[in-house]
Short mmCIF file of C-alpha atoms in Angstrom, two decimals:
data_model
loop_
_atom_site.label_atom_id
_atom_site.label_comp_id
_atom_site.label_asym_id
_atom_site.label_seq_id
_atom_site.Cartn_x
_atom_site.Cartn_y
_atom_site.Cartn_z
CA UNK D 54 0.00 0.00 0.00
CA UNK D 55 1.43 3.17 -1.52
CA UNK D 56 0.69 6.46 -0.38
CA UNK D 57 2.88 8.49 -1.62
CA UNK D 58 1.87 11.81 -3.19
CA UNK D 59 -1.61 11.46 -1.73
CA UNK D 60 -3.38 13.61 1.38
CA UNK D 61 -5.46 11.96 3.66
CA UNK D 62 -8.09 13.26 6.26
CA UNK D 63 -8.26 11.31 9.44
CA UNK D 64 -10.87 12.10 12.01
CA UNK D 65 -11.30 10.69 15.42
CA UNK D 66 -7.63 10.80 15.16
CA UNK D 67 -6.04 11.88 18.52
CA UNK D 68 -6.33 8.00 20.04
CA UNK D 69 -7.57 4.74 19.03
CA UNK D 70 -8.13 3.69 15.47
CA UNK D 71 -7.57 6.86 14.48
CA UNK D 72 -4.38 7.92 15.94
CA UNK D 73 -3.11 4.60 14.74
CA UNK D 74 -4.41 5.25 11.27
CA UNK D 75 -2.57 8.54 11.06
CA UNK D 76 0.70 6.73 11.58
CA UNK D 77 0.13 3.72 9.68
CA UNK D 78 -0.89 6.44 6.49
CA UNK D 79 2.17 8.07 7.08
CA UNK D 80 4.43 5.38 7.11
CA UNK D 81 2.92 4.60 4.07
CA UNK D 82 4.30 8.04 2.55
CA UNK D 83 0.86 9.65 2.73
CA UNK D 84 0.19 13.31 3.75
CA UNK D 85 -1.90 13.19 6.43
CA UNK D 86 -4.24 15.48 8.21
CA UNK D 87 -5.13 14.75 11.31
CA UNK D 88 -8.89 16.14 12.91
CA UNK D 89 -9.73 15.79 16.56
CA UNK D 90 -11.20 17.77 19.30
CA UNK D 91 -7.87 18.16 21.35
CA UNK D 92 -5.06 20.13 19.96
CA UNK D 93 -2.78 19.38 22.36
CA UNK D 94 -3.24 15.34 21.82
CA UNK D 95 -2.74 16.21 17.61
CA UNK D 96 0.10 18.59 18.45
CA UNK D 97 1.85 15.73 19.67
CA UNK D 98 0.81 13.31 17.23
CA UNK D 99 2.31 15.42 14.62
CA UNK D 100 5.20 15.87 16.42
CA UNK D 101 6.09 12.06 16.48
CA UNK D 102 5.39 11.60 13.33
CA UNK D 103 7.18 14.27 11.12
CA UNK D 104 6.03 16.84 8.73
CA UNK D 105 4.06 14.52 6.67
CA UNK D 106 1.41 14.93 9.52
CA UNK D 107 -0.39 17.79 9.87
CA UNK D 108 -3.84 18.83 12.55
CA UNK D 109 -6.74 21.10 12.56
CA UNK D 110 -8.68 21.05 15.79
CA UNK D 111 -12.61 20.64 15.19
CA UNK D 112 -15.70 19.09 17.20
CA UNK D 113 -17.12 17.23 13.88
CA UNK D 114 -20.43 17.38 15.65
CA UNK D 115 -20.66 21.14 14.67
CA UNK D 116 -20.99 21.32 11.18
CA UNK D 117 -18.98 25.07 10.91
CA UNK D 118 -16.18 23.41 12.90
CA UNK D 119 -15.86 20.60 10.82
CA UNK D 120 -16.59 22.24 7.82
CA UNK D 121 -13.44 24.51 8.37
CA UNK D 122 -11.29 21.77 9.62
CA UNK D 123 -11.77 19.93 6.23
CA UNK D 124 -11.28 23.46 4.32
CA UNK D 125 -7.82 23.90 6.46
CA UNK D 126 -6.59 20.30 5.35
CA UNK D 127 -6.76 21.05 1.85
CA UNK D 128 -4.97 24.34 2.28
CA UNK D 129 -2.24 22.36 4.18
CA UNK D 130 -1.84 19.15 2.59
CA UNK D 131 -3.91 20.23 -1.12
CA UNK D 132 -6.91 17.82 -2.28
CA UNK D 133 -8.50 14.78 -0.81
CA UNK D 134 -7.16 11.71 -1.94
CA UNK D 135 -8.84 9.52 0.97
CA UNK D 136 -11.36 10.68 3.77
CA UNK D 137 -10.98 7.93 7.00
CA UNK D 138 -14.61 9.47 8.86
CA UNK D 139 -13.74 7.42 12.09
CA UNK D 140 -14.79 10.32 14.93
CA UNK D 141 -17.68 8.67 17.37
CA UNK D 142 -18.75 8.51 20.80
CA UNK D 143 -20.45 5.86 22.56
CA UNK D 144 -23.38 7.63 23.90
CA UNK D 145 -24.82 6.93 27.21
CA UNK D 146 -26.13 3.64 28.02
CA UNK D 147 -30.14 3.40 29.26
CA UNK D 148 -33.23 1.64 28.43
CA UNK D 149 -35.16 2.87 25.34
CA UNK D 150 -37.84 4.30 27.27
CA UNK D 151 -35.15 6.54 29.27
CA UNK D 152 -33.06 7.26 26.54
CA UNK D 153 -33.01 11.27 26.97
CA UNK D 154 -33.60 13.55 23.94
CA UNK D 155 -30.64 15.67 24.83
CA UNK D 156 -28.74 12.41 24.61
CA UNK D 157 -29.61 11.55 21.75
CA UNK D 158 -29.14 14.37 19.96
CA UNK D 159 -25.78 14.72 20.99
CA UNK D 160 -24.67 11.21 19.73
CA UNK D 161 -26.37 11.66 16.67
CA UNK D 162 -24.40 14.73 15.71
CA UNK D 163 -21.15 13.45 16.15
CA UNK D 164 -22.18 9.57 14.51
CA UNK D 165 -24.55 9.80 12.09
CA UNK D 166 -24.42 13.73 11.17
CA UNK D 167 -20.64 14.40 11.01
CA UNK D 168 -20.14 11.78 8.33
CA UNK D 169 -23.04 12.75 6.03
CA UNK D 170 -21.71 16.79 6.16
CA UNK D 171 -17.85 15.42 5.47
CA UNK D 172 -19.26 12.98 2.53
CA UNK D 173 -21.26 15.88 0.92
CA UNK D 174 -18.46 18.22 1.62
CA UNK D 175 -15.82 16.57 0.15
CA UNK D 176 -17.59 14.24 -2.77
CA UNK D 177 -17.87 16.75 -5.36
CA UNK D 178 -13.87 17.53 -5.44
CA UNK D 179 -13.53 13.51 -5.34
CA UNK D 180 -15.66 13.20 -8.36
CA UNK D 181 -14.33 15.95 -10.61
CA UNK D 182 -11.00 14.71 -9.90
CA UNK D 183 -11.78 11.05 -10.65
CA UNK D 184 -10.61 9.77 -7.86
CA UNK D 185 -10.57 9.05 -4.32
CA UNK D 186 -11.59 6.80 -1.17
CA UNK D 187 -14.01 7.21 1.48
CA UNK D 188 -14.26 5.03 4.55
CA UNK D 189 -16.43 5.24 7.38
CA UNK D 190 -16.44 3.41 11.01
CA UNK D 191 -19.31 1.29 11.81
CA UNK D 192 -19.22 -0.98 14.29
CA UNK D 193 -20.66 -4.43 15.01
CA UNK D 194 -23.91 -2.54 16.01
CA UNK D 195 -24.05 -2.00 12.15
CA UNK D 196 -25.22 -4.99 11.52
CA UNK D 197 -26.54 -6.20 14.87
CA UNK D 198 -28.90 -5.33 17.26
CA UNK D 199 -27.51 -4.23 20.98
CA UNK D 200 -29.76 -3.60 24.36
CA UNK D 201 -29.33 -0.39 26.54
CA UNK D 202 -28.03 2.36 23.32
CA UNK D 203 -30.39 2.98 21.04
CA UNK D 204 -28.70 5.95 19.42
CA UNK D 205 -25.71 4.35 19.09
CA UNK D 206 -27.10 0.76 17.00
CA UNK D 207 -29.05 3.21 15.27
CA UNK D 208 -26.42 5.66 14.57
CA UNK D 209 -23.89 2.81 13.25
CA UNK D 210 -26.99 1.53 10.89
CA UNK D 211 -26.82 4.69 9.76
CA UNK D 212 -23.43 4.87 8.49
CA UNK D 213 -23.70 1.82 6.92
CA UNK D 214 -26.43 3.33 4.75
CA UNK D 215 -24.59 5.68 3.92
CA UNK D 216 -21.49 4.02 2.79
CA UNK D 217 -23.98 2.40 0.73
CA UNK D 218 -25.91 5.08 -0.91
CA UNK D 219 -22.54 7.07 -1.28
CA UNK D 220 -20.66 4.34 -3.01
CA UNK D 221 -23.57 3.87 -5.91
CA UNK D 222 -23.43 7.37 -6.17
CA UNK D 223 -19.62 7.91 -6.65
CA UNK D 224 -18.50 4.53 -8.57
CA UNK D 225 -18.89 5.89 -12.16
CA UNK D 226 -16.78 8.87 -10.44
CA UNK D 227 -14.12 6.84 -9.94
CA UNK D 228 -14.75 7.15 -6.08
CA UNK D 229 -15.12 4.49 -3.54
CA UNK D 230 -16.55 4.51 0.03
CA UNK D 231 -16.81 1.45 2.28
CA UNK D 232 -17.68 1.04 5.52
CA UNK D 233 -15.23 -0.46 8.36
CA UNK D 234 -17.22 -2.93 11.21
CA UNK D 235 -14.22 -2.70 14.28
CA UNK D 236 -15.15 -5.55 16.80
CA UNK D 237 -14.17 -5.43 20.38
CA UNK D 238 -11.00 -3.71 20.25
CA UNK D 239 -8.56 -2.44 23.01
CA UNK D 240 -8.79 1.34 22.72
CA UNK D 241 -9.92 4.61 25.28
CA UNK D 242 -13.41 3.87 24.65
CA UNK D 243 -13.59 0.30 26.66
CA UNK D 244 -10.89 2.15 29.06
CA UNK D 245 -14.02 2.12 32.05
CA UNK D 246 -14.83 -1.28 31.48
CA UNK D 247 -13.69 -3.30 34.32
CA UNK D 248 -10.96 -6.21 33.46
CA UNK D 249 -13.08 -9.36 34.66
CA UNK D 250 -15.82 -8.00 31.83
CA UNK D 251 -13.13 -7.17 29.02
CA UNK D 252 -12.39 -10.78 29.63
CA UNK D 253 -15.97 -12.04 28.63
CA UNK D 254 -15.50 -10.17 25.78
CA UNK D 255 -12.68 -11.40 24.84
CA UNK D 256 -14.14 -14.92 25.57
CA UNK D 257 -16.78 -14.04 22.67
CA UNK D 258 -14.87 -13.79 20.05
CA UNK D 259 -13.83 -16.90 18.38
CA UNK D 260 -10.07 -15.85 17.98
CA UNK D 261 -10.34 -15.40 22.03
CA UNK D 262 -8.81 -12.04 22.46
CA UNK D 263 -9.90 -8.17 21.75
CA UNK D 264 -7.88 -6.55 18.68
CA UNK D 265 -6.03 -3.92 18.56
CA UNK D 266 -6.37 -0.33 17.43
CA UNK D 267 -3.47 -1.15 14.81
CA UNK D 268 -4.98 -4.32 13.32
CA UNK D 269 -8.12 -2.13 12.52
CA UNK D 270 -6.13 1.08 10.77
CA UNK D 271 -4.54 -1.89 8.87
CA UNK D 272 -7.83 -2.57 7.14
CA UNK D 273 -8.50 0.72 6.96
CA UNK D 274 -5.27 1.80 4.91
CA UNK D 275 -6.08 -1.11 2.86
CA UNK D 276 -9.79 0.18 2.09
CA UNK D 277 -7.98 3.52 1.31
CA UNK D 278 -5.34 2.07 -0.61
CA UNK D 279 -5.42 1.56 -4.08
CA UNK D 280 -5.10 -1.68 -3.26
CA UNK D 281 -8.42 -1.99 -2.72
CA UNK D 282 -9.28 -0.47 -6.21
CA UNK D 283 -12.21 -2.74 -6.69
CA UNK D 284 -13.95 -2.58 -2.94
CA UNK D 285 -16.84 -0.67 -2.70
CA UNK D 286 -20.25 -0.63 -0.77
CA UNK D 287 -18.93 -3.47 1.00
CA UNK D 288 -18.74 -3.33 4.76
CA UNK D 289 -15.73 -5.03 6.26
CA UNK D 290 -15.34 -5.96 10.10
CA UNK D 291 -12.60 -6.47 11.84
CA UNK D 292 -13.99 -8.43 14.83
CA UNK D 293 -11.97 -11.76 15.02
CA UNK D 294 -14.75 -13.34 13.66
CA UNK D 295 -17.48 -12.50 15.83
CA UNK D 296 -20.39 -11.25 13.09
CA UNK D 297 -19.21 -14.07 10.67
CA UNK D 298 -20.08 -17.35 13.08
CA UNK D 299 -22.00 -18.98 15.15
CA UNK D 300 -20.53 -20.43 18.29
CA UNK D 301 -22.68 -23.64 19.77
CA UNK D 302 -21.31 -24.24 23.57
#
């Protein structure tokens, strides 16, 4: 997987998946541009990684501040070659009928909202350049059903759709956009989860262990890669296996 030459937008990209994706794009020889709420955490992302990696600051749940974040990349780092929309939050967990509107509206924003104003905002350069890569994070909730966050499955259907409806739209463009499913994986946001329960996750999934934030920028880079010049609309999890089988105990 080549980068080099190309400029790629990373959100979600001061920890986790993200922050991993940023290096992993850079190794690659990519430009990289790096979008996150803190500007400290990006500062010093960019800082390990060399000038290849640049930041803008942004809360993609407001549409002004993510709008300008994408506007600053291409001033840095010049046109979109790949867009990695992998900023979310994992709401608050509570029973349908408690499920606040507040709440809700908050998760949306940042899950299901950020990634359609990036798509829209950054599509029509894609297409009249005949080129480029899209790929949004999902989640196992994409596909499955999951008690006590109701925003959240719905949020990660969402996405999904998207992906979808995007990559019908943008194929005779010469754009893809694909849609990545991480599993249970060891970053910040299972940080509060106490050990003896990461363990029975872990025990779920039929490779027996949680993956990492760097196995799942892997697949990413690949999905962004030219590599992958024939993948889209296709949602692709990296979950050790869990949404593919059925385990009889």
């Amino acid at each position: 997987m080549d980068f080099t030459g190309q400029h790629h937008v990373v959100t979600g990209a001061s920890t986790g998946i993200g922050k991993a994706a940023v290096a992993r794009l850079v190794q690659g020889g990519a430009r990289v541009t790096a979008i996150a709420r803190r500007a400290d955490l990006l500062q010093a992302l960019c800082d390990e990684l060399g000038d290849r990696a640049k930041w803008a600051a942004a809360d993609v749940g407001d549409q002004a501040q993510l709008t300008r974040a994408l506007d600053a990349s291409v001033h840095q780092n010049g046109p979109i070659d790949g867009l990695f929309l992998n900023a979310g939050t994992g709401g608050t967990f509570a029973p349908l009928e408690a499920y606040s509107d507040e709440n809700f509206d908050a998760l949306m924003a940042v899950n299901m909202k950020a990634p359609f104003w990036a798509v829209r905002h950054v599509l029509p350069a894609m297409k009249a350049r005949g080129r480029g890569s899209i790929v949004i994070t999902g989640s196992l909730s994409s596909e499955r059903g999951m008690a006590m966050n109701v925003a959240y499955v719905m949020s990660k259907h969402a996405v999904l759709g998207l992906a979808r409806a995007a990559a019908l739209e943008a194929a005779p463009h010469g754009v893809r956009v694909n849609c990545l499913l991480p599993g249970f994986i060891a970053t910040p946001l299972l940080d509060g989860i106490p050990g003896d329960q990461l363990d029975n996750l872990a025990a779920n999934v039929p490779q027996h262990r949680l993956g990492s934030s760097e196995e799942t920028a892997e697949v990413a880079a690949f999905l962004l890669s030219d590599a992958a010049s024939h993948v889209t609309g296709q949602a692709w999890a990296v979950d050790g296996g869990v949404l593919g089988t059925l385990s009889v105990r």
